[in-house]
């Protein structure tokens, strides 16, 4: 678990350093939406931990986040 700040709100997330994308929980989506972030529907191709390939529909956006201890 990693402490982060996103959109000025502190939170804690589980980070997979081997992944290229993160899937947010419903609450995080609601916060982003309430902050006015724009989302785009997309289809993601995914490789699962067991090697299976799959696709799924997702809403995407980009946010800046700060990890605890990150001074940038």
XYZ file of C-alpha atoms in Angstrom:
72
model
C 0.000 0.000 0.000
C 1.185 3.484 -0.888
C -0.036 6.825 0.448
C -0.830 9.252 -2.390
C -2.444 12.630 -2.932
C -4.702 13.045 -5.966
C -6.788 16.108 -6.770
C -5.761 17.474 -3.369
C -7.212 14.469 -1.524
C -5.049 12.028 0.420
C -5.606 8.332 -0.136
C -4.001 4.908 -0.009
C -3.677 2.627 -3.029
C -2.310 -0.785 -3.889
C 0.384 -0.308 -6.545
C 1.421 -2.899 -9.122
C 4.784 -1.671 -10.393
C 4.643 -4.129 -13.293
C 1.457 -2.717 -14.794
C 1.102 0.068 -17.345
C -2.340 1.199 -16.105
C -4.235 1.301 -12.826
C -7.936 0.597 -12.384
C -9.493 2.920 -9.826
C -12.221 2.002 -7.382
C -15.698 3.513 -7.755
C -15.041 6.055 -4.978
C -11.931 7.380 -6.712
C -13.904 7.674 -9.969
C -16.576 9.695 -8.137
C -13.950 12.061 -6.693
C -12.367 12.575 -10.115
C -15.763 13.170 -11.723
C -16.770 15.621 -8.970
C -13.478 17.502 -9.522
C -14.453 17.959 -13.173
C -12.046 15.523 -14.815
C -13.091 14.390 -18.270
C -13.355 10.677 -19.038
C -13.165 8.841 -22.328
C -14.604 5.387 -23.051
C -12.040 2.932 -24.365
C -11.406 -0.766 -24.848
C -8.313 -2.044 -23.049
C -6.367 -5.145 -24.014
C -5.039 -6.831 -20.885
C -2.627 -9.623 -20.054
C -3.680 -11.266 -16.800
C -1.290 -12.679 -14.203
C -1.947 -16.229 -15.445
C -0.998 -15.233 -19.011
C -4.533 -15.060 -20.413
C -5.289 -12.242 -22.841
C -8.585 -10.384 -22.494
C -10.233 -7.073 -23.341
C -12.499 -4.872 -21.274
C -14.337 -1.576 -21.466
C -13.070 1.233 -19.246
C -13.334 4.958 -18.664
C -9.931 6.629 -18.852
C -8.495 9.950 -17.703
C -5.106 11.298 -16.706
C -4.244 12.719 -13.302
C -1.142 13.947 -11.550
C -0.479 12.153 -8.306
C 2.057 12.596 -5.567
C 3.503 9.651 -3.701
C 4.377 10.224 -0.063
C 8.021 11.252 0.066
C 8.005 12.475 -3.558
C 9.414 16.001 -3.497
C 8.829 16.813 -7.189
